Coordinates of C-alpha atoms and ligand atoms in Angstrom, one line a residue:
X1 CA 168.1 76.8 -10.8
X2 CA 164.4 75.7 -11.7
X3 CA 161.4 78.1 -13.7
X4 CA 160.8 79.8 -10.3
X5 CA 164.6 81.6 -10.9
X6 CA 162.7 83.3 -13.8
X7 CA 160.1 83.7 -12.7
X8 CA 161.3 85.4 -9.2
X9 CA 163.8 87.6 -11.9
X10 CA 160.9 88.7 -14.0
X11 CA 159.1 89.9 -10.8
X12 CA 162.0 91.2 -9.4
X13 CA 163.1 93.2 -13.1
X14 CA 160.0 94.9 -12.7
X15 CA 159.7 95.7 -9.3
X16 CA 163.6 97.2 -9.3
X17 CA 163.0 98.7 -12.8
X18 CA 165.5 95.6 -15.2
X19 CA 162.8 95.8 -17.3
X20 CA 159.3 95.2 -17.5
X21 CA 156.7 94.7 -20.9
X22 CA 156.0 98.3 -22.7
X23 CA 153.0 100.2 -23.1
X24 CA 151.2 98.3 -20.6
X25 CA 148.9 101.0 -19.9
X26 CA 147.1 100.3 -23.0
X27 CA 147.7 96.9 -22.3
X28 CA 151.0 96.3 -23.9
X29 CA 151.8 94.0 -27.0
X30 CA 154.1 90.9 -27.3
X31 CA 157.1 91.1 -28.0
X32 CA 158.1 95.0 -27.0
X33 CA 159.9 95.6 -23.8
X34 CA 161.2 99.0 -22.3
X35 CA 164.3 98.8 -20.1
X36 CA 163.9 100.7 -16.6
X37 CA 166.2 102.9 -15.1
X38 CA 168.6 99.8 -13.9
X39 CA 168.2 97.4 -16.7
X40 CA 169.2 100.8 -19.1
X41 CA 172.4 101.5 -17.1
X42 CA 173.0 97.0 -16.7
X43 CA 172.5 97.2 -21.1
X44 CA 174.5 100.0 -21.5
X45 CA 177.3 99.0 -19.4
X46 CA 177.5 95.6 -21.3
X47 CA 177.7 97.7 -24.3
X48 CA 180.2 99.5 -23.6
X49 CA 182.5 96.9 -22.3
X50 CA 181.9 94.8 -25.8
X51 CA 182.9 98.1 -27.2
X52 CA 185.9 97.8 -25.4
X53 CA 186.6 94.2 -26.5
X54 CA 185.2 94.1 -29.7
X55 CA 185.8 97.3 -31.6
X56 CA 188.3 99.1 -29.7
X57 CA 190.3 96.0 -28.6
X58 CA 190.4 95.0 -31.5
X59 CA 191.1 97.7 -33.6
X60 CA 188.2 98.1 -35.8
X61 CA 185.7 100.8 -36.3
X62 CA 182.5 101.6 -35.5
X63 CA 179.5 103.2 -37.2
X64 CA 175.6 104.0 -36.5
X65 CA 173.4 103.2 -39.1
X66 CA 169.9 104.0 -39.8
X67 CA 167.1 101.1 -38.7
X68 CA 165.2 101.8 -41.6
X69 CA 166.5 100.6 -44.8
X70 CA 164.5 100.8 -48.7
X71 CA 163.6 97.9 -50.3
X72 CA 166.3 97.1 -52.8
X73 CA 168.9 96.0 -49.5
X74 CA 166.7 93.3 -48.8
X75 CA 166.1 91.9 -52.1
X76 CA 169.6 92.2 -52.5
X77 CA 169.8 90.2 -49.0
X78 CA 167.7 87.6 -49.5
X79 CA 165.5 88.9 -46.7
X80 CA 162.4 89.6 -48.5
X81 CA 162.6 85.7 -49.7
X82 CA 163.6 83.5 -47.3
X83 CA 163.5 84.7 -44.2
X84 CA 161.1 83.0 -42.5
X85 CA 159.6 81.4 -40.2
X86 CA 156.8 78.2 -39.7
X87 CA 153.5 79.3 -38.8
X88 CA 150.9 77.6 -37.9
X89 CA 147.5 78.9 -36.8
X90 CA 145.1 77.1 -34.7
X91 CA 141.5 76.2 -36.4
X92 CA 139.9 76.7 -33.1
X93 CA 141.6 79.7 -32.1
X94 CA 142.8 81.5 -34.5
X95 CA 146.3 82.2 -32.2
X96 CA 149.7 81.7 -33.9
X97 CA 152.3 79.6 -33.0
X98 CA 156.1 79.0 -34.7
X99 CA 155.3 75.3 -35.6
X100 CA 158.7 74.2 -35.1
X101 CA 159.0 75.3 -31.3
X102 CA 155.3 73.5 -30.9
X103 CA 157.6 70.1 -32.2
X104 CA 160.3 71.1 -30.3
X105 CA 158.0 72.1 -26.1
X106 CA 156.3 68.9 -27.1
X107 CA 158.3 65.6 -28.3
X108 CA 162.1 64.6 -28.5
X109 CA 163.1 66.6 -31.4
X110 CA 165.4 69.7 -30.4
X111 CA 165.9 71.5 -33.6
X112 CA 162.8 71.2 -35.6
X113 CA 163.9 74.6 -37.3
X114 CA 165.7 72.7 -39.7
X115 CA 163.1 70.4 -40.8
X116 CA 160.9 70.4 -43.9
X117 CA 157.5 72.0 -43.5
X118 CA 156.1 68.6 -45.0
X119 CA 158.4 67.1 -42.2
X120 CA 156.9 68.9 -39.4
X121 CA 153.8 68.7 -40.3
X122 CA 153.9 64.7 -40.4
X123 CA 156.1 65.3 -36.8
X124 CA 152.5 67.5 -35.4
X125 CA 150.2 64.5 -37.1
X126 CA 152.1 61.8 -35.7
X127 CA 152.3 63.2 -32.2
X128 CA 148.8 64.7 -32.0
X129 CA 150.3 68.0 -31.1
X130 CA 147.4 70.7 -29.7
X131 CA 147.4 74.1 -29.9
X132 CA 149.3 75.6 -27.2
X133 CA 146.4 78.1 -26.3
X134 CA 143.0 76.3 -26.5
X135 CA 144.2 72.7 -26.6
X136 CA 142.9 71.9 -30.1
X137 CA 144.1 69.6 -32.8
X138 CA 146.8 70.9 -35.1
X139 CA 147.0 68.0 -37.4
X140 CA 146.0 68.4 -40.7
X141 CA 146.8 71.9 -40.5
X142 CA 149.0 73.4 -43.1
X143 CA 151.8 75.1 -41.9
X144 CA 152.7 78.5 -44.1
X145 CA 156.0 80.4 -44.0
X146 CA 155.8 83.7 -42.7
X147 CA 158.0 86.3 -43.4
X148 CA 160.0 87.8 -39.9
X149 CA 160.5 91.5 -41.6
X150 CA 158.4 94.5 -40.4
X151 CA 157.4 96.8 -43.6
X152 CA 156.5 100.2 -43.7
X153 CA 155.9 103.5 -46.2
X154 CA 158.9 106.0 -46.7
X155 CA 157.9 109.2 -47.1
X156 CA 153.8 109.8 -48.2
X157 CA 151.9 107.5 -50.3
X158 CA 153.6 103.9 -50.9
X159 CA 155.7 104.2 -54.0
X160 CA 158.8 103.8 -51.6
X161 CA 158.6 101.0 -49.4
X162 CA 161.4 100.3 -46.7
X163 CA 161.6 97.7 -44.0
X164 CA 163.5 97.6 -40.7
X165 CA 166.0 96.0 -40.6
X166 CA 166.1 92.6 -39.1
X167 CA 170.1 92.3 -38.0
X168 CA 172.1 95.4 -38.1
X169 CA 174.7 94.0 -40.3
X170 CA 173.0 95.1 -43.8
X171 CA 173.6 98.8 -42.3
X172 CA 177.3 97.7 -42.5
X173 CA 177.1 96.0 -45.6
X174 CA 175.9 98.6 -48.0
X175 CA 177.8 101.1 -46.9
X176 CA 181.5 98.4 -47.7
X177 CA 182.3 100.5 -50.7
X178 CA 183.0 103.6 -48.5
X179 CA 184.3 101.8 -45.2
X180 CA 187.2 100.1 -47.5
X181 CA 188.5 103.6 -48.3
X182 CA 188.2 104.2 -44.6
X183 CA 190.3 100.8 -44.0
X184 CA 192.6 102.2 -46.8
X185 CA 191.5 99.1 -49.0
X186 CA 193.9 96.8 -46.8
X187 CA 191.7 93.5 -45.6
X188 CA 191.4 92.2 -43.2
X189 CA 189.3 95.1 -41.3
X190 CA 186.6 95.1 -39.1
X191 CA 183.4 97.5 -38.8
X192 CA 181.4 97.0 -35.7
X193 CA 177.6 98.5 -34.7
X194 CA 175.5 98.3 -31.7
X195 CA 171.5 99.0 -32.5
X196 CA 168.5 98.1 -32.6
X197 CA 167.0 95.3 -34.8
X198 CA 163.4 94.3 -35.9
X199 CA 161.7 90.7 -36.6
X200 CA 158.1 90.3 -36.7
X201 CA 158.2 87.2 -34.6
X202 CA 155.0 84.7 -34.4
X203 CA 155.3 84.0 -30.8
X204 CA 157.5 86.2 -28.6
X205 CA 158.2 84.6 -25.3
X206 CA 160.8 84.5 -22.3
X207 CA 160.3 87.9 -21.7
X208 CA 163.5 89.7 -23.1
X209 CA 164.7 86.4 -24.5
X210 CA 162.6 86.5 -27.7
X211 CA 161.1 89.8 -29.0
X212 CA 160.2 92.1 -31.6
X213 CA 162.1 94.4 -31.2
X214 CA 165.9 93.6 -29.7
X215 CA 169.1 95.1 -29.6
X216 CA 172.5 93.5 -31.3
X217 CA 176.5 94.1 -31.1
X218 CA 177.5 93.3 -34.2
X219 CA 181.1 92.9 -35.6
X220 CA 181.4 92.1 -39.3
X221 CA 185.5 91.4 -40.5
X222 CA 186.0 91.7 -43.8
X223 CA 188.9 89.4 -45.1
X224 CA 190.6 88.2 -48.0
X225 CA 189.6 84.3 -47.9
X226 CA 193.7 83.9 -49.6
X227 CA 195.5 85.7 -47.5
X228 CA 193.9 86.9 -44.2
X229 CA 194.6 84.6 -40.8
X230 CA 193.9 85.4 -37.2
X231 CA 196.4 85.1 -34.2
X232 CA 195.4 81.9 -33.0
X233 CA 198.6 82.1 -30.5
X234 CA 196.2 84.7 -28.5
X235 CA 193.6 82.3 -27.9
X236 CA 194.8 78.6 -28.1
X237 CA 194.8 78.3 -24.2
X238 CA 191.4 78.9 -23.9
X239 CA 189.1 76.6 -22.6
X240 CA 185.6 76.2 -24.2
X241 CA 182.8 73.7 -24.1
X242 CA 182.0 72.6 -27.5
X243 CA 178.9 71.0 -29.1
X244 CA 179.9 70.1 -32.8
X245 CA 177.2 69.1 -35.3
X246 CA 178.6 65.5 -35.2
X247 CA 177.9 65.5 -32.0
X248 CA 174.7 66.3 -32.0
X249 CA 174.1 63.5 -34.1
X250 CA 175.7 61.3 -32.7
X251 CA 173.2 58.7 -30.2
X252 CA 175.7 59.0 -27.5
X253 CA 177.1 62.9 -28.6
X254 CA 178.5 64.8 -25.9
X255 CA 180.1 68.3 -25.4
X256 CA 183.8 68.4 -25.8
X257 CA 185.7 70.3 -23.2
X258 CA 188.7 71.3 -24.8
X259 CA 190.7 74.2 -25.7
X260 CA 190.4 76.1 -29.0
X261 CA 194.3 75.2 -30.3
X262 CA 193.2 71.9 -29.9
X263 CA 190.0 72.2 -31.3
X264 CA 191.4 74.1 -34.3
X265 CA 194.0 70.9 -34.8
X266 CA 192.0 68.4 -34.9
X267 CA 189.4 70.2 -37.3
X268 CA 186.3 70.0 -34.9
X269 CA 186.7 74.0 -35.6
X270 CA 187.3 73.8 -39.3
X271 CA 187.7 78.1 -39.6
X272 CA 190.5 79.8 -38.2
X273 CA 188.4 83.2 -37.9
X274 CA 185.6 81.8 -35.9
X275 CA 188.4 79.9 -33.6
X276 CA 190.0 83.1 -33.0
X277 CA 186.3 84.8 -32.1
X278 CA 185.2 82.1 -30.3
X279 CA 187.7 82.1 -28.1
X280 CA 187.9 86.2 -27.2
X281 CA 184.3 85.7 -26.6
X282 CA 184.8 83.3 -24.0
X283 CA 187.0 85.1 -22.1
X284 CA 184.5 88.0 -22.2
X285 CA 180.9 86.6 -21.4
X286 CA 183.0 85.4 -18.6
X287 CA 184.5 88.8 -17.5
X288 CA 180.8 90.3 -17.9
X289 CA 179.4 87.6 -15.8
X290 CA 178.5 84.6 -17.5
X291 CA 178.9 81.5 -15.5
X292 CA 181.7 79.2 -17.8
X293 CA 179.8 76.4 -16.4
X294 CA 176.5 77.1 -17.8
X295 CA 177.9 78.2 -21.5
X296 CA 178.9 76.5 -24.5
X297 CA 179.1 76.2 -28.0
X298 CA 177.0 74.6 -30.6
X299 CA 177.5 74.0 -34.3
X300 CA 174.4 75.0 -36.3
X301 CA 173.8 71.4 -38.3
X302 CA 173.2 71.9 -42.0
X303 CA 169.5 72.5 -42.0
X304 CA 169.5 75.3 -39.8
X305 CA 172.5 77.8 -40.8
X306 CA 171.1 80.7 -42.2
X307 CA 170.2 81.5 -46.1
X308 CA 173.9 83.2 -46.0
X309 CA 175.9 81.1 -43.6
X310 CA 178.3 77.9 -44.9
X311 CA 179.3 77.5 -40.7
X312 CA 177.6 78.7 -38.2
X313 CA 178.7 78.2 -34.2
X314 CA 176.1 80.0 -31.6
X315 CA 177.2 80.9 -28.1
X316 CA 174.5 79.0 -25.5
X317 CA 173.9 79.9 -21.8
X318 CA 171.5 77.6 -19.8
X319 CA 168.5 78.9 -18.4
X320 CA 166.4 77.0 -16.4
X321 CA 167.9 73.9 -17.8
X322 CA 167.6 75.7 -21.5
X323 CA 170.2 76.4 -24.2
X324 CA 169.3 79.7 -25.0
X325 CA 171.1 81.1 -28.1
X326 CA 172.9 84.2 -27.1
X327 CA 175.2 85.2 -29.9
X328 CA 175.6 83.4 -33.5
X329 CA 179.4 83.3 -35.1
X330 CA 178.8 83.0 -38.4
X331 CA 181.2 82.1 -42.3
X332 CA 179.0 84.2 -44.6
X333 CA 181.5 83.7 -47.2
X334 CA 180.7 86.5 -50.4
X335 CA 177.2 86.1 -50.3
X336 CA 176.8 89.6 -48.7
X337 CA 179.2 91.8 -50.5
X338 CA 178.1 89.8 -53.6
X339 CA 174.9 89.9 -53.7
X340 CA 174.5 94.1 -53.0
X341 CA 177.2 94.2 -55.9
X342 CA 174.8 92.5 -58.2
X343 CA 172.5 94.2 -57.4
X344 CA 173.8 97.7 -57.3
X345 CA 175.6 100.2 -58.6
X346 CA 178.7 100.0 -56.9
X347 CA 181.7 98.1 -56.1
X348 CA 181.8 95.8 -53.4
X349 CA 185.5 94.4 -54.0
X350 CA 189.1 95.4 -52.5
X351 CA 192.0 95.2 -55.1
X352 CA 194.4 92.6 -54.5
X353 CA 197.6 93.5 -55.1
X354 CA 199.7 90.6 -56.7
X355 CA 203.7 90.3 -55.8
X356 CA 205.1 90.5 -59.2
X357 CA 202.8 92.6 -62.1
X358 CA 201.9 89.7 -64.1
X359 CA 201.0 89.2 -67.8
X360 CA 197.7 87.6 -68.8
X361 CA 195.6 87.4 -71.8
X362 CA 192.2 89.3 -72.1
X363 CA 189.2 88.8 -74.5
X364 CA 188.5 92.2 -75.3
X365 CA 186.0 93.8 -77.9
X366 CA 186.1 97.6 -79.7
X367 CA 182.9 97.2 -80.9
X368 CA 182.5 99.2 -84.5
X369 CA 179.8 102.0 -83.4
X370 CA 179.3 103.1 -86.9
X371 CA 177.0 99.6 -87.2
X372 CA 175.8 100.0 -83.8
X373 CA 174.9 103.1 -83.6
X374 CA 172.1 102.9 -86.8
X375 CA 171.1 98.9 -86.1
X376 CA 170.5 99.6 -82.0
X377 CA 170.1 103.6 -82.0
X378 CA 169.3 104.3 -78.2
X379 CA 170.5 100.8 -77.2
X380 CA 173.5 100.6 -78.9
X381 CA 176.1 100.8 -75.5
X382 CA 173.9 98.6 -73.9
X383 CA 175.0 96.3 -76.9
X384 CA 179.0 97.1 -76.1
X385 CA 178.3 96.4 -72.4
X386 CA 176.7 93.0 -72.9
X387 CA 179.4 92.2 -75.8
X388 CA 182.0 92.9 -73.2
X389 CA 180.6 91.2 -70.7
X390 CA 180.6 87.9 -73.1
X391 CA 184.0 88.3 -74.2
X392 CA 184.9 88.2 -70.4
X393 CA 183.1 85.2 -69.9
X394 CA 183.0 83.2 -72.8
X395 CA 185.7 84.1 -75.6
X396 CA 184.4 80.8 -77.8
X397 CA 181.1 82.8 -78.2
X398 CA 183.2 84.9 -80.8
X399 CA 185.1 81.8 -82.6
X400 CA 182.1 81.7 -85.6
X401 CA 181.1 84.8 -88.4
X402 CA 178.2 86.1 -85.7
X403 CA 178.0 86.5 -82.1
X404 CA 174.7 86.4 -80.2
X405 CA 173.8 89.1 -77.6
X406 CA 170.4 89.1 -75.8
X407 CA 168.8 92.7 -74.9
X408 CA 165.4 92.8 -72.8
X409 CA 165.0 89.3 -73.7
X410 CA 165.8 89.4 -77.3
X411 CA 168.6 87.9 -79.0
X412 CA 170.2 89.9 -81.6
X413 CA 173.0 88.4 -84.4
X414 CA 176.6 90.7 -84.4
X415 CA 178.9 89.7 -87.0
X416 CA 182.4 89.0 -85.3
X417 CA 184.2 91.3 -87.4
X418 CA 182.1 94.3 -86.5
X419 CA 182.8 93.6 -82.6
X420 CA 186.4 94.7 -83.3
X421 CA 187.3 91.5 -80.8
X422 CA 190.7 90.5 -80.1
X423 CA 193.3 88.0 -77.7
X424 CA 195.7 90.9 -75.5
X425 CA 198.3 90.4 -73.6
X426 CA 198.2 93.0 -71.0
X427 CA 200.2 93.4 -67.1
X428 CA 198.3 93.5 -65.0
X429 CA 199.6 95.2 -60.8
X430 CA 196.9 92.9 -59.1
X431 CA 192.9 92.2 -59.1
X432 CA 189.8 92.9 -57.8
X433 CA 188.4 90.2 -55.1
X434 CA 185.4 90.1 -52.7
X435 CA 186.0 89.7 -49.7
X436 CA 184.7 87.0 -47.4
X437 CA 183.0 88.4 -43.9
X438 CA 183.2 86.9 -40.6
X439 CA 180.7 87.5 -38.4
X440 CA 180.4 87.2 -34.6
X441 CA 176.4 88.7 -33.8
X442 CA 175.9 89.2 -30.2
X443 CA 172.3 89.6 -28.7
X444 CA 172.2 92.4 -25.9
X445 CA 169.1 91.7 -24.4
X446 CA 169.2 87.9 -24.0
X447 CA 173.0 88.2 -22.5
X448 CA 171.3 91.0 -20.3
X449 CA 169.0 88.7 -19.2
X450 CA 171.4 85.9 -19.3
X451 CA 174.0 88.1 -16.9
X452 CA 171.2 88.3 -14.5
X453 CA 169.8 84.9 -14.7
X454 CA 173.6 83.6 -13.5
X455 CA 173.7 86.6 -11.4
X456 CA 170.7 85.8 -9.0
X457 CA 171.0 84.4 -5.7
X458 CA 169.3 83.5 -2.3
X459 CA 171.0 83.5 0.8
X460 CA 169.9 84.6 4.6
X461 CA 171.7 87.0 6.5
X462 CA 170.9 87.7 10.5
X463 CA 168.0 85.3 10.3
X464 CA 166.1 87.2 7.0
X465 CA 166.1 85.9 3.8
X466 CA 168.1 87.5 1.2
X467 CA 168.0 88.0 -2.4
X468 CA 171.1 89.6 -4.2
X469 CA 172.6 89.9 -7.6
X470 CA 175.9 89.3 -7.9
X471 CA 176.4 91.2 -10.9
X472 CA 180.2 91.8 -11.8
X473 CA 181.2 95.1 -10.9
X474 CA 182.1 96.7 -14.3
X475 CA 178.3 96.2 -15.4
X476 CA 176.3 96.5 -12.1
X477 CA 174.1 99.8 -12.9
X478 CA 175.4 101.2 -9.7
X479 CA 178.2 100.5 -8.3
X480 CA 178.0 102.1 -5.2
X481 CA 175.2 102.8 -2.5
X482 CA 176.1 106.0 -0.4
X483 CA 173.6 106.4 2.6
X484 CA 173.6 108.8 6.1
X485 CA 173.1 106.8 9.0
X486 CA 170.0 108.4 9.8
X487 CA 168.1 111.9 9.1
X488 CA 170.4 114.1 11.0
X489 CA 171.9 117.2 8.8
X490 CA 175.6 116.6 9.6
X491 CA 175.2 113.1 7.9
X492 CA 173.3 113.8 5.0
X493 CA 176.1 116.7 3.9
X494 CA 179.2 114.5 4.7
X495 CA 177.1 111.7 2.6
X496 CA 176.0 114.3 -0.4
X497 CA 179.4 115.1 -0.4
X498 CA 181.0 111.7 -0.4
X499 CA 178.5 111.1 -3.0
X500 CA 179.4 113.6 -5.3
X501 CA 183.3 112.8 -4.8
X502 CA 182.6 109.0 -6.0
X503 CA 180.6 110.4 -8.5
X504 CA 183.0 113.1 -9.6
X505 CA 185.7 109.9 -9.9
X506 CA 183.4 108.3 -12.7
X507 CA 181.4 106.0 -10.6
X508 CA 178.0 105.5 -10.5
X509 CA 176.6 106.4 -6.9
X510 CA 173.0 105.7 -5.5
X511 CA 172.4 107.8 -2.4
X512 CA 169.3 106.8 -0.4
X513 CA 168.2 108.1 3.0
X514 CA 165.0 106.4 3.1
X515 CA 164.0 103.6 5.3
X516 CA 166.4 101.8 7.9
X517 CA 169.7 100.7 6.7
X518 CA 168.8 97.4 6.6
X519 CA 166.0 98.2 4.0
X520 CA 168.6 100.1 2.2
X521 CA 171.0 97.0 2.0
X522 CA 168.3 95.0 0.7
X523 CA 167.6 97.3 -1.8
X524 CA 170.9 97.4 -3.2
X525 CA 171.8 93.4 -2.8
X526 CA 168.8 93.1 -4.9
X527 CA 169.5 95.4 -7.7
X528 CA 173.3 94.0 -7.8
X529 CA 175.2 97.1 -6.4
X530 CA 178.5 95.7 -5.2
X531 CA 179.6 98.2 -2.5
X532 CA 177.6 100.4 0.5
X533 CA 179.1 103.6 2.3
X534 CA 177.3 104.2 6.0
X535 CA 178.2 107.5 7.0
X536 CA 177.1 107.5 10.7
X537 CA 178.5 109.8 13.6
X538 CA 181.6 108.7 14.4
X539 CA 182.0 109.6 10.7
X540 CA 182.2 113.1 11.3
X541 CA 185.0 112.6 14.1
X542 CA 187.2 109.8 12.9
X543 CA 187.0 110.8 9.1
X544 CA 186.1 106.8 8.2
X545 CA 182.9 105.5 7.1
X546 CA 181.5 101.8 6.7
X547 CA 181.9 100.0 3.6
X548 CA 180.2 96.7 3.0
X549 CA 180.6 94.6 0.1
X550 CA 177.4 93.0 -1.2
X551 CA 178.3 89.0 -1.8
X552 CA 179.4 88.4 1.7
X553 CA 177.9 91.3 3.4
X554 CA 181.7 92.1 5.2
X555 CA 182.4 95.4 6.3
X556 CA 185.2 97.5 6.9
X557 CA 186.0 100.7 8.0
X558 CA 187.8 103.2 5.9
X559 CA 189.2 106.6 5.7
X560 CA 186.7 109.1 3.6
X561 CA 189.4 111.0 1.8
X562 CA 190.6 107.2 0.1
X563 CA 187.5 106.6 -0.9
X564 CA 187.1 107.6 -4.4
X565 CA 190.8 106.3 -5.0
X566 CA 190.1 103.0 -2.9
X567 CA 186.7 102.5 -4.7
X568 CA 188.2 103.2 -8.2
X569 CA 190.2 100.3 -7.5
X570 CA 187.5 98.0 -6.5
X571 CA 185.6 98.8 -9.7
X572 CA 188.6 97.9 -12.6
X573 CA 189.9 94.9 -10.3
X574 CA 193.1 96.7 -9.1
X575 CA 192.0 95.9 -5.2
X576 CA 190.1 93.6 -3.8
X577 CA 187.5 93.8 -0.6
X578 CA 189.2 90.9 1.0
X579 CA 192.8 92.5 0.8
X580 CA 191.8 96.2 2.0
X581 CA 193.3 97.4 5.0
X582 CA 190.9 99.0 7.4
X583 CA 189.0 97.9 10.8
X584 CA 186.4 95.4 10.6
X585 CA 182.9 97.0 11.3
X586 CA 179.2 95.8 12.9
Ligands
GAP1 N1 173.6 88.8 -38.3 C1 173.4 87.6 -38.1 C2 172.2 87.4 -37.2 O1 171.5 88.6 -36.6 P1 170.9 85.7 -35.7 O2 171.1 84.5 -34.9 O3 169.6 85.8 -36.2 O4 172.0 86.2 -36.5 C3 171.5 87.2 -33.8 O5 170.7 86.9 -34.6 C4 171.7 86.6 -32.6 O6 170.1 88.4 -31.9 C5 171.1 85.8 -31.7 O7 171.9 85.0 -31.5 C6 170.7 86.4 -30.2 O8 171.0 86.7 -29.4 C7 170.1 87.9 -31.1 N2 168.4 87.7 -31.4 C8 168.1 87.0 -32.5 N3 166.6 87.4 -32.6 C9 166.2 87.6 -31.5 C10 164.9 88.2 -31.1 N4 163.8 87.8 -31.6 N5 164.8 89.0 -29.7 C11 165.9 88.9 -29.2 N6 167.1 88.9 -29.4 C12 167.3 87.5 -30.6

């Protein structure tokens, strides 16, 4: 499909209420979009389908955390320090651009994000790259790191800075000490969240693909790195297209057509949990309407990985010949929980019970407080804490006559005899371990865009050009349109009754009595409504209606009384339109 598809889709999205730029009455601002009635319904259906598969289907918990969090959370997570993009500001017009995008759009470099800033500056100079806005040369312009966090103040004044979360994940990590209790301290367990995330993108672009406020659906799976394992037999036969880092770096590198089972066996996918999630996501993406021929998994190159990830694969969909990241599957190790444990007062561990209790040697202290009290006053307890930590860390520190303790940057010598240092044998039932995190992180907006793009079709019906969206019934915003053939009290009340009966069955129905029937079909085709029901004069006599299928435009005469059941079966996939008994209708 050409770039024209994106343009037509954006136009259709605005006209038919899928999505459009927000606050346009005030000129709008880049990177913010409103999902209209159709778009909100499609997005909601995609989210429900995700919840069914990744939360309920996998037996995980779902939470709903605030989008604003206090500063210490993001000091701990590392986002304030290193969640940056490369900013280059045009010396002529002052427009800001992502330097890596300027390079990727105008050279053969595909992954400039993973390059260090000096190298990107060199490439800009070497290729004499120019400002995409005004055409002025960018060579020699310094590139800066720009932090993507949106800052705010919590309460009046600026005493308590807060930030809009850049990923829903942090809302899960900070609650780990409580969540592990709900999971009865048993690994593995997963927690999901569907919600907004915010990034102050330097140059939001391509409509809802890169925005400043977007929705993520994330699953944080907490695993024991030594004992937790997925059941790979569930996904081993799933076919996938993989683009591993090694293939990306090879001159003749290619996308591998393989199965999850083979990719694990030959080491292409090193981590079994990532393999598991790539397998279930492959099938799920197809179920919501992502075209498998325009979909692949690409492994991150080492320099491209986020600060927390030890391995990462992206799900990518093809849009207008470009590959767009629509999800990331990262192994975050113990990075997040360890950081939050270091920065907070809480324990971000679970207790791993040994098969048999173990006898171990432990270095302990039992300090003489009649010595420490007068010597350190109010700091005496802090000295005890330091001595305990030192004994656990390095028992040789107690080999000499005195031991050194650091307190507020000052070193103090304490006679070992006053520390009560001893090595004792203890019996332990288990140990506290920091779980590792495996994270499938889905971008909902990019998925909605992909689903629309991959569903976009043009054909000719009765000599007229037609545009329609071949959306999967499970996600289509409206499942059935109900029309009275003409403006007539009898037909209208019958059609309204049918619409009510279908709504009572839980189906999403649009009732439309405006314009001729052909125009009503075109309207529903354009928003992707799979079926339309037309009530005509014969309906009042024979109790039948015309049901039209969107993709083939084929029509069948079906009994009104069976409609709720028949259409429900069509929506769930238990029935297929071509197999339905019923006279054909013109
Ligand atoms: N917790 C991990 C995480 O946030 P990410 O790769 O930065 O990982 C996950 O984001 C997904 O969120 C991406 O694959 C993408 O689909 C979506 N996403 C990220 N930034 C986005 C943006 N500015 N606009 C729309 N979607 C975005």
